[in-house]
């Protein structure tokens, strides 16, 4: 039930946008597609909507195959990144569009359409603005109009492409909370695309992390952060450091420094850890302090470890001076193949 | 030309088919007649009529005058574009509209008006005649008519690029100690160079094929002041279809070469912009 | 002062080479007073030329509007191989000499042309008749609307249309209610330029017209006939009407650029 995507592939010319995607969204779920640009997240959303068609694979809604069905017959509401409001129509006409273009026999009466528009304007908290034009609204208001327009046709699923991408930081935060509240009230299965991890982690029931056309991990926000399934997810979500290590006899070694027990086979690996999972320890990894500044009552330091290009970041309890040598040890880390 | 992907928007088959059909009927099939007829003539016959002494004289005049006019327009067109982009003065919008006059004014109207100005008893011609300068009915007159029709091509090609170059680039160069001439030569000219060349090529191409504005002021003497398009008309009037077609073929090939050159210039421009 | 000198030089050049010919048209037209001017215009052949010019524009401009919209939709809303070539081919008539544009129709439909014998046998007149004039005019004005719309619609993208389709609109509804309002000013701009050229075309029409007074003479051709007959006032009188057309075109064009510049792409680009 819900939305089921099976084995979807898509190429544009010689560029493979999606390599075999399997995904499902449960009824009533709020799902985020998170990834860097070029990861294929928008293509996947457009395939689910019926705005693009896959080269292989299927899309099913509530168990029914809709792969070949055009967007208008899928019962989805799609909110475009730049909203795609019709700028020569009033807000009310924009919202009513999906109803007024219906064939006469399916078209609600004028009064009924007006009632629905007023209802939707209330829902998106823009009562009385129906007579304005898109150009007279702020970015956040336009975003809500686009949402109302998509909801007017009573879709089964709501799909949003970078819903907050074009907004400034403050508006974005407010609108985020509001959208989550709206989703909970309407109970519509919704999928949104974002490149902003904070947005995905705060808003979604589950986050789908994508990179280079494949799904790296699907998990609730807490798991994405605490138990990343791949080096990519670890590096993409949250702050991270990466240390090359060797695994010998069930322990991870950085040179002669023992990082602790691990449950993987012997060989080379990368240890990934968060800045807040680092402590000062005698016999830890020696590093030179490049930069130090206060952060949340701790000291955020940037340190150079000999032989590693990218400086590490760590949150330490005590102040450090530039040029100091400190010894660091990660308290928690995850190993991924080198 | 095949479709690569299924699209959500409807009408590809219909619009593509209509576009191709209309294009073929109005442009491609009629144009092909020129080449087919030329091909049917055999190389020797073709060369004889296409490069007869009279035809060569006509090409020389058409190409020479078009080249001279395009050169004049390159200089003054750039000047006009510069003034329009860089200076704010009363009547600027009016001046900008004037630049498009040659696009809007029918060529025959321009032709008789230019003749009225530059004939030996004309508004301007009467002052030049005592100096021994004859404009109308000489190749100089042809050039002046082509300056008129070609000017907007240069101005409208250079203007947007000049806007892009912006004053900050010049100020940056000045802050580095460059003199004004150096700034122009080393900063501005290279930036607008491709656009200027494009405008020059467009003005030249238009000039070579121009007919209406030229024939009134040209004098139309064979071997002397007869432009190539007029020679085509003359031969058609004498029912010499082969002669007309052969000359038309030469002009079409030149036009296609210019089109190719302009397209290459634009590719070059885009590459430079991306750099 | 460089600024003043450069402005003066540019104005002098424009005044001498562009503005003066324009002014000369009107001065010459009224050289022998208003009554002579008016009687030159009221002359039956002149009136016939005006009617023919309007007729030719009334056929060729709508034909190219429809084509321009269709071609722009095809090129901007879909991805296909050979798109660049198609755009170049649409621009092709701009680089063909008007005289050659006339010649090709003579080669097709003239008495010795491909279809000449058949046309003659069936009593259809194209060359030295109105259909030939219309065809030649369509050829020379072919690219105007399309080349105005293609960059505009390419910039506007497909989002609006996709939104309309996703809300259940049909292709026609999408075009009428969404695309057409989006491109109306750009379209008007292209139509304006197309019309100016259609009414003013001389070379191409001259080749196919046959110059039959009162029948196949458009206004520009009538100007030529009067001029070669040394009826200068008559020639300039008819020419002044065409100059007014140019003036109106320029004024409306400038107004459009000023008022709706952001909704018209490719102004001089």
PDB file of C-alpha atoms in Angstrom, chain B residues 1-5 7-20 22-23 25-34 36-37 72-73 76-77 79-80 82-83 86-89 93-118 123-124 137 144 147-148 151 156-157 160 163 180 205-206 208-213 215-216 229-230 232-233 236-237 239 241 244-245 248 251-252 255-256 259 263, chain C residues 2-3 6-7 9-11 13-14 16-25 27-28 31 60 63-64 67 70-71 73-75 77-83 85-86 88-93 95-100 103-108 110-114 128 135 138-139 142 158 161-162 165 170-172 174 189 196-197 199-203 206-207 211 220 223-224 227-228 235-236 239-240 242-243 245-247 249-250 253-254 257-258 267-269:
ATOM      1  CA  UNK B   1      15.542  13.792 -35.960  1.00  0.00           C
ATOM      2  CA  UNK B   2      14.015  11.419 -33.507  1.00  0.00           C
ATOM      3  CA  UNK B   3      12.411  11.859 -30.190  1.00  0.00           C
ATOM      4  CA  UNK B   4      14.538  10.703 -27.289  1.00  0.00           C
ATOM      5  CA  UNK B   5      12.116  10.359 -24.400  1.00  0.00           C
ATOM      6  CA  UNK B   7       7.291  13.551 -22.500  1.00  0.00           C
ATOM      7  CA  UNK B   8       4.484  14.711 -20.258  1.00  0.00           C
ATOM      8  CA  UNK B   9       3.605  17.641 -22.485  1.00  0.00           C
ATOM      9  CA  UNK B  10       1.511  16.744 -25.495  1.00  0.00           C
ATOM     10  CA  UNK B  11       1.865  17.718 -29.119  1.00  0.00           C
ATOM     11  CA  UNK B  12       5.351  16.661 -30.116  1.00  0.00           C
ATOM     12  CA  UNK B  13       4.244  14.674 -33.138  1.00  0.00           C
ATOM     13  CA  UNK B  14       1.795  17.331 -34.273  1.00  0.00           C
ATOM     14  CA  UNK B  15       4.080  20.341 -33.843  1.00  0.00           C
ATOM     15  CA  UNK B  16       7.179  18.585 -35.145  1.00  0.00           C
ATOM     16  CA  UNK B  17       5.301  17.350 -38.194  1.00  0.00           C
ATOM     17  CA  UNK B  18       3.747  20.735 -38.921  1.00  0.00           C
ATOM     18  CA  UNK B  19       7.037  22.552 -38.435  1.00  0.00           C
ATOM     19  CA  UNK B  20       8.858  20.226 -40.769  1.00  0.00           C
ATOM     20  CA  UNK B  22       5.760  24.071 -43.430  1.00  0.00           C
ATOM     21  CA  UNK B  23       9.526  24.515 -43.416  1.00  0.00           C
ATOM     22  CA  UNK B  25       7.094  23.616 -48.408  1.00  0.00           C
ATOM     23  CA  UNK B  26       7.974  27.266 -47.872  1.00  0.00           C
ATOM     24  CA  UNK B  27      11.753  27.148 -47.555  1.00  0.00           C
ATOM     25  CA  UNK B  28      13.565  23.901 -48.242  1.00  0.00           C
ATOM     26  CA  UNK B  29      11.887  22.652 -51.414  1.00  0.00           C
ATOM     27  CA  UNK B  30      11.868  26.075 -53.117  1.00  0.00           C
ATOM     28  CA  UNK B  31      15.521  26.658 -52.188  1.00  0.00           C
ATOM     29  CA  UNK B  32      16.499  23.249 -53.517  1.00  0.00           C
ATOM     30  CA  UNK B  33      15.280  24.271 -56.981  1.00  0.00           C
ATOM     31  CA  UNK B  34      18.228  26.612 -57.287  1.00  0.00           C
ATOM     32  CA  UNK B  36      18.963  21.245 -58.708  1.00  0.00           C
ATOM     33  CA  UNK B  37      18.736  23.565 -61.679  1.00  0.00           C
ATOM     34  CA  UNK B  72      32.108  51.500 -41.490  1.00  0.00           C
ATOM     35  CA  UNK B  73      29.296  50.028 -39.409  1.00  0.00           C
ATOM     36  CA  UNK B  76      30.313  53.591 -35.953  1.00  0.00           C
ATOM     37  CA  UNK B  77      28.007  50.814 -34.770  1.00  0.00           C
ATOM     38  CA  UNK B  79      30.441  53.898 -31.169  1.00  0.00           C
ATOM     39  CA  UNK B  80      26.642  54.101 -31.132  1.00  0.00           C
ATOM     40  CA  UNK B  82      28.955  52.456 -26.558  1.00  0.00           C
ATOM     41  CA  UNK B  83      27.113  55.746 -26.279  1.00  0.00           C
ATOM     42  CA  UNK B  86      27.501  53.875 -21.190  1.00  0.00           C
ATOM     43  CA  UNK B  87      25.953  57.313 -21.214  1.00  0.00           C
ATOM     44  CA  UNK B  88      22.646  58.581 -19.900  1.00  0.00           C
ATOM     45  CA  UNK B  89      21.489  61.610 -21.853  1.00  0.00           C
ATOM     46  CA  UNK B  93      15.476  56.089 -25.772  1.00  0.00           C
ATOM     47  CA  UNK B  94      14.667  58.052 -28.926  1.00  0.00           C
ATOM     48  CA  UNK B  95      18.165  57.514 -30.270  1.00  0.00           C
ATOM     49  CA  UNK B  96      17.898  53.825 -29.476  1.00  0.00           C
ATOM     50  CA  UNK B  97      14.660  53.615 -31.452  1.00  0.00           C
ATOM     51  CA  UNK B  98      16.293  55.433 -34.399  1.00  0.00           C
ATOM     52  CA  UNK B  99      18.874  52.651 -34.600  1.00  0.00           C
ATOM     53  CA  UNK B 100      16.125  50.211 -35.582  1.00  0.00           C
ATOM     54  CA  UNK B 101      14.781  52.468 -38.306  1.00  0.00           C
ATOM     55  CA  UNK B 102      16.622  50.590 -41.073  1.00  0.00           C
ATOM     56  CA  UNK B 103      14.928  47.371 -39.873  1.00  0.00           C
ATOM     57  CA  UNK B 104      11.513  48.992 -39.987  1.00  0.00           C
ATOM     58  CA  UNK B 105      11.695  51.233 -43.042  1.00  0.00           C
ATOM     59  CA  UNK B 106      10.872  49.374 -46.258  1.00  0.00           C
ATOM     60  CA  UNK B 107      13.945  49.135 -48.441  1.00  0.00           C
ATOM     61  CA  UNK B 108      12.382  50.800 -51.478  1.00  0.00           C
ATOM     62  CA  UNK B 109      11.493  53.806 -49.339  1.00  0.00           C
ATOM     63  CA  UNK B 110      15.031  53.986 -48.039  1.00  0.00           C
ATOM     64  CA  UNK B 111      16.318  53.663 -51.586  1.00  0.00           C
ATOM     65  CA  UNK B 112      14.457  56.652 -53.027  1.00  0.00           C
ATOM     66  CA  UNK B 113      15.100  58.750 -49.917  1.00  0.00           C
ATOM     67  CA  UNK B 114      18.840  58.081 -50.017  1.00  0.00           C
ATOM     68  CA  UNK B 115      18.872  59.011 -53.687  1.00  0.00           C
ATOM     69  CA  UNK B 116      17.068  62.258 -52.927  1.00  0.00           C
ATOM     70  CA  UNK B 117      19.803  63.072 -50.417  1.00  0.00           C
ATOM     71  CA  UNK B 118      22.912  62.023 -52.282  1.00  0.00           C
ATOM     72  CA  UNK B 123      20.192  67.732 -50.101  1.00  0.00           C
ATOM     73  CA  UNK B 124      23.737  66.585 -49.411  1.00  0.00           C
ATOM     74  CA  UNK B 137      25.002  56.317 -59.256  1.00  0.00           C
ATOM     75  CA  UNK B 144      26.070  54.384 -48.347  1.00  0.00           C
ATOM     76  CA  UNK B 147      25.686  51.404 -44.376  1.00  0.00           C
ATOM     77  CA  UNK B 148      22.039  52.327 -43.812  1.00  0.00           C
ATOM     78  CA  UNK B 151      23.911  49.548 -38.968  1.00  0.00           C
ATOM     79  CA  UNK B 156      22.255  45.213 -31.592  1.00  0.00           C
ATOM     80  CA  UNK B 157      25.007  42.573 -31.546  1.00  0.00           C
ATOM     81  CA  UNK B 160      24.145  43.362 -24.812  1.00  0.00           C
ATOM     82  CA  UNK B 163      26.260  45.840 -20.988  1.00  0.00           C
ATOM     83  CA  UNK B 180      42.213  54.603 -21.221  1.00  0.00           C
ATOM     84  CA  UNK B 205      25.653  39.142 -45.373  1.00  0.00           C
ATOM     85  CA  UNK B 206      22.685  41.481 -45.469  1.00  0.00           C
ATOM     86  CA  UNK B 208      25.566  41.323 -50.243  1.00  0.00           C
ATOM     87  CA  UNK B 209      21.963  40.304 -50.793  1.00  0.00           C
ATOM     88  CA  UNK B 210      20.406  43.753 -50.448  1.00  0.00           C
ATOM     89  CA  UNK B 211      18.328  44.941 -53.371  1.00  0.00           C
ATOM     90  CA  UNK B 212      15.609  47.523 -52.653  1.00  0.00           C
ATOM     91  CA  UNK B 213      17.618  50.242 -50.993  1.00  0.00           C
ATOM     92  CA  UNK B 215      18.942  49.889 -56.958  1.00  0.00           C
ATOM     93  CA  UNK B 216      17.691  53.467 -56.844  1.00  0.00           C
ATOM     94  CA  UNK B 229      20.946  40.775 -57.070  1.00  0.00           C
ATOM     95  CA  UNK B 230      20.058  43.246 -59.822  1.00  0.00           C
ATOM     96  CA  UNK B 232      19.614  38.189 -61.314  1.00  0.00           C
ATOM     97  CA  UNK B 233      16.523  40.328 -61.865  1.00  0.00           C
ATOM     98  CA  UNK B 236      15.059  36.876 -65.240  1.00  0.00           C
ATOM     99  CA  UNK B 237      13.431  39.691 -67.170  1.00  0.00           C
ATOM    100  CA  UNK B 239      14.023  34.876 -69.460  1.00  0.00           C
ATOM    101  CA  UNK B 241      16.698  31.411 -66.046  1.00  0.00           C
ATOM    102  CA  UNK B 244      19.878  33.970 -62.952  1.00  0.00           C
ATOM    103  CA  UNK B 245      20.016  30.606 -61.202  1.00  0.00           C
ATOM    104  CA  UNK B 248      21.742  32.884 -57.243  1.00  0.00           C
ATOM    105  CA  UNK B 251      25.069  34.029 -53.617  1.00  0.00           C
ATOM    106  CA  UNK B 252      23.297  31.282 -51.683  1.00  0.00           C
ATOM    107  CA  UNK B 255      25.071  33.200 -47.575  1.00  0.00           C
ATOM    108  CA  UNK B 256      25.343  29.689 -46.143  1.00  0.00           C
ATOM    109  CA  UNK B 259      25.566  31.651 -41.659  1.00  0.00           C
ATOM    110  CA  UNK B 263      27.104  30.153 -35.864  1.00  0.00           C
TER     111      UNK B 263
ATOM    112  CA  UNK C   2      35.245  62.558 -24.254  1.00  0.00           C
ATOM    113  CA  UNK C   3      31.653  61.884 -23.283  1.00  0.00           C
ATOM    114  CA  UNK C   6      31.451  60.563 -28.416  1.00  0.00           C
ATOM    115  CA  UNK C   7      27.754  61.335 -28.031  1.00  0.00           C
ATOM    116  CA  UNK C   9      29.844  61.765 -33.074  1.00  0.00           C
ATOM    117  CA  UNK C  10      27.257  58.995 -32.629  1.00  0.00           C
ATOM    118  CA  UNK C  11      24.369  61.427 -33.062  1.00  0.00           C
ATOM    119  CA  UNK C  13      26.438  59.602 -37.735  1.00  0.00           C
ATOM    120  CA  UNK C  14      22.891  58.476 -36.957  1.00  0.00           C
ATOM    121  CA  UNK C  16      23.263  61.801 -41.390  1.00  0.00           C
ATOM    122  CA  UNK C  17      22.879  58.160 -42.358  1.00  0.00           C
ATOM    123  CA  UNK C  18      19.658  57.047 -40.685  1.00  0.00           C
ATOM    124  CA  UNK C  19      17.429  59.901 -39.612  1.00  0.00           C
ATOM    125  CA  UNK C  20      17.891  62.163 -42.621  1.00  0.00           C
ATOM    126  CA  UNK C  21      16.635  59.661 -45.211  1.00  0.00           C
ATOM    127  CA  UNK C  22      13.577  59.184 -43.036  1.00  0.00           C
ATOM    128  CA  UNK C  23      12.910  62.906 -42.789  1.00  0.00           C
ATOM    129  CA  UNK C  24      13.548  63.321 -46.518  1.00  0.00           C
ATOM    130  CA  UNK C  25      10.645  60.997 -47.316  1.00  0.00           C
ATOM    131  CA  UNK C  27       9.715  66.556 -47.004  1.00  0.00           C
ATOM    132  CA  UNK C  28       9.718  65.252 -50.562  1.00  0.00           C
ATOM    133  CA  UNK C  31       7.127  69.311 -51.629  1.00  0.00           C
ATOM    134  CA  UNK C  60       1.193  35.919 -44.648  1.00  0.00           C
ATOM    135  CA  UNK C  63       0.381  31.982 -41.476  1.00  0.00           C
ATOM    136  CA  UNK C  64       3.708  32.785 -39.865  1.00  0.00           C
ATOM    137  CA  UNK C  67       3.956  28.416 -37.722  1.00  0.00           C
ATOM    138  CA  UNK C  70       3.959  25.594 -33.464  1.00  0.00           C
ATOM    139  CA  UNK C  71       7.704  25.594 -34.127  1.00  0.00           C
ATOM    140  CA  UNK C  73       6.368  24.745 -28.918  1.00  0.00           C
ATOM    141  CA  UNK C  74       8.092  21.857 -30.649  1.00  0.00           C
ATOM    142  CA  UNK C  75      11.572  23.242 -30.072  1.00  0.00           C
ATOM    143  CA  UNK C  77       8.986  21.861 -24.917  1.00  0.00           C
ATOM    144  CA  UNK C  78      10.701  18.709 -26.132  1.00  0.00           C
ATOM    145  CA  UNK C  79      14.165  17.229 -26.393  1.00  0.00           C
ATOM    146  CA  UNK C  80      15.054  15.667 -29.711  1.00  0.00           C
ATOM    147  CA  UNK C  81      18.049  15.108 -31.911  1.00  0.00           C
ATOM    148  CA  UNK C  82      18.680  17.688 -34.608  1.00  0.00           C
ATOM    149  CA  UNK C  83      17.127  20.568 -32.705  1.00  0.00           C
ATOM    150  CA  UNK C  85      19.805  22.115 -37.137  1.00  0.00           C
ATOM    151  CA  UNK C  86      16.067  22.825 -37.106  1.00  0.00           C
ATOM    152  CA  UNK C  88      19.263  27.072 -38.100  1.00  0.00           C
ATOM    153  CA  UNK C  89      16.910  26.068 -40.915  1.00  0.00           C
ATOM    154  CA  UNK C  90      14.150  28.268 -39.494  1.00  0.00           C
ATOM    155  CA  UNK C  91      16.555  31.219 -39.542  1.00  0.00           C
ATOM    156  CA  UNK C  92      17.645  30.427 -43.087  1.00  0.00           C
ATOM    157  CA  UNK C  93      15.375  32.900 -44.957  1.00  0.00           C
ATOM    158  CA  UNK C  95      20.343  35.004 -44.880  1.00  0.00           C
ATOM    159  CA  UNK C  96      18.864  34.589 -48.353  1.00  0.00           C
ATOM    160  CA  UNK C  97      18.830  37.624 -50.643  1.00  0.00           C
ATOM    161  CA  UNK C  98      15.258  38.791 -51.252  1.00  0.00           C
ATOM    162  CA  UNK C  99      15.822  38.521 -54.962  1.00  0.00           C
ATOM    163  CA  UNK C 100      16.786  34.874 -54.604  1.00  0.00           C
ATOM    164  CA  UNK C 103      13.620  33.573 -57.914  1.00  0.00           C
ATOM    165  CA  UNK C 104      13.003  30.228 -56.209  1.00  0.00           C
ATOM    166  CA  UNK C 105       9.243  30.588 -56.643  1.00  0.00           C
ATOM    167  CA  UNK C 106       9.714  31.528 -60.289  1.00  0.00           C
ATOM    168  CA  UNK C 107      11.764  28.339 -60.700  1.00  0.00           C
ATOM    169  CA  UNK C 108       8.969  26.340 -59.069  1.00  0.00           C
ATOM    170  CA  UNK C 110       7.001  30.102 -63.370  1.00  0.00           C
ATOM    171  CA  UNK C 111       6.111  29.231 -66.938  1.00  0.00           C
ATOM    172  CA  UNK C 112       9.359  27.271 -67.350  1.00  0.00           C
ATOM    173  CA  UNK C 113       9.368  26.104 -63.733  1.00  0.00           C
ATOM    174  CA  UNK C 114       8.827  22.638 -62.288  1.00  0.00           C
ATOM    175  CA  UNK C 128       2.799  37.373 -61.714  1.00  0.00           C
ATOM    176  CA  UNK C 135       4.408  33.031 -51.019  1.00  0.00           C
ATOM    177  CA  UNK C 138       5.772  34.356 -46.323  1.00  0.00           C
ATOM    178  CA  UNK C 139       9.303  33.260 -47.182  1.00  0.00           C
ATOM    179  CA  UNK C 142       9.138  33.253 -42.110  1.00  0.00           C
ATOM    180  CA  UNK C 158       8.282  23.752 -18.867  1.00  0.00           C
ATOM    181  CA  UNK C 161       2.898  23.646 -18.517  1.00  0.00           C
ATOM    182  CA  UNK C 162       3.775  20.635 -16.389  1.00  0.00           C
ATOM    183  CA  UNK C 165      -0.998  19.137 -17.004  1.00  0.00           C
ATOM    184  CA  UNK C 170      -5.550  19.059 -21.585  1.00  0.00           C
ATOM    185  CA  UNK C 171      -2.892  20.124 -24.073  1.00  0.00           C
ATOM    186  CA  UNK C 172      -5.148  22.792 -25.576  1.00  0.00           C
ATOM    187  CA  UNK C 174      -2.606  24.308 -21.158  1.00  0.00           C
ATOM    188  CA  UNK C 189       6.581  41.903 -30.621  1.00  0.00           C
ATOM    189  CA  UNK C 196       6.448  45.592 -40.921  1.00  0.00           C
ATOM    190  CA  UNK C 197       8.550  43.399 -43.156  1.00  0.00           C
ATOM    191  CA  UNK C 199       4.114  45.225 -45.828  1.00  0.00           C
ATOM    192  CA  UNK C 200       7.470  46.663 -46.810  1.00  0.00           C
ATOM    193  CA  UNK C 201       9.047  43.772 -48.709  1.00  0.00           C
ATOM    194  CA  UNK C 202      10.346  44.838 -52.081  1.00  0.00           C
ATOM    195  CA  UNK C 203      12.977  42.571 -53.653  1.00  0.00           C
ATOM    196  CA  UNK C 206       9.346  42.492 -57.202  1.00  0.00           C
ATOM    197  CA  UNK C 207      10.613  39.298 -58.817  1.00  0.00           C
ATOM    198  CA  UNK C 211       4.328  44.766 -61.897  1.00  0.00           C
ATOM    199  CA  UNK C 220       6.658  49.303 -52.326  1.00  0.00           C
ATOM    200  CA  UNK C 223       6.714  53.453 -55.214  1.00  0.00           C
ATOM    201  CA  UNK C 224       9.257  52.094 -57.662  1.00  0.00           C
ATOM    202  CA  UNK C 227       9.741  56.871 -59.197  1.00  0.00           C
ATOM    203  CA  UNK C 228      10.960  55.452 -62.499  1.00  0.00           C
ATOM    204  CA  UNK C 235       6.440  58.054 -55.207  1.00  0.00           C
ATOM    205  CA  UNK C 236       7.295  59.880 -51.991  1.00  0.00           C
ATOM    206  CA  UNK C 239       6.530  56.003 -49.546  1.00  0.00           C
ATOM    207  CA  UNK C 240       5.508  58.310 -46.709  1.00  0.00           C
ATOM    208  CA  UNK C 242       5.176  53.136 -45.540  1.00  0.00           C
ATOM    209  CA  UNK C 243       7.412  55.418 -43.485  1.00  0.00           C
ATOM    210  CA  UNK C 245       4.060  52.312 -40.835  1.00  0.00           C
ATOM    211  CA  UNK C 246       7.742  52.072 -39.885  1.00  0.00           C
ATOM    212  CA  UNK C 247       7.282  54.860 -37.366  1.00  0.00           C
ATOM    213  CA  UNK C 249       6.157  49.932 -35.657  1.00  0.00           C
ATOM    214  CA  UNK C 250       9.100  51.588 -33.916  1.00  0.00           C
ATOM    215  CA  UNK C 253       8.157  48.300 -30.343  1.00  0.00           C
ATOM    216  CA  UNK C 254       9.796  50.836 -28.036  1.00  0.00           C
ATOM    217  CA  UNK C 257      10.353  47.012 -24.744  1.00  0.00           C
ATOM    218  CA  UNK C 258       9.898  49.686 -22.129  1.00  0.00           C
ATOM    219  CA  UNK C 267      15.488  42.241 -27.972  1.00  0.00           C
ATOM    220  CA  UNK C 268      18.472  42.780 -30.177  1.00  0.00           C
ATOM    221  CA  UNK C 269      20.066  39.615 -28.875  1.00  0.00           C
TER     222      UNK C 269
END
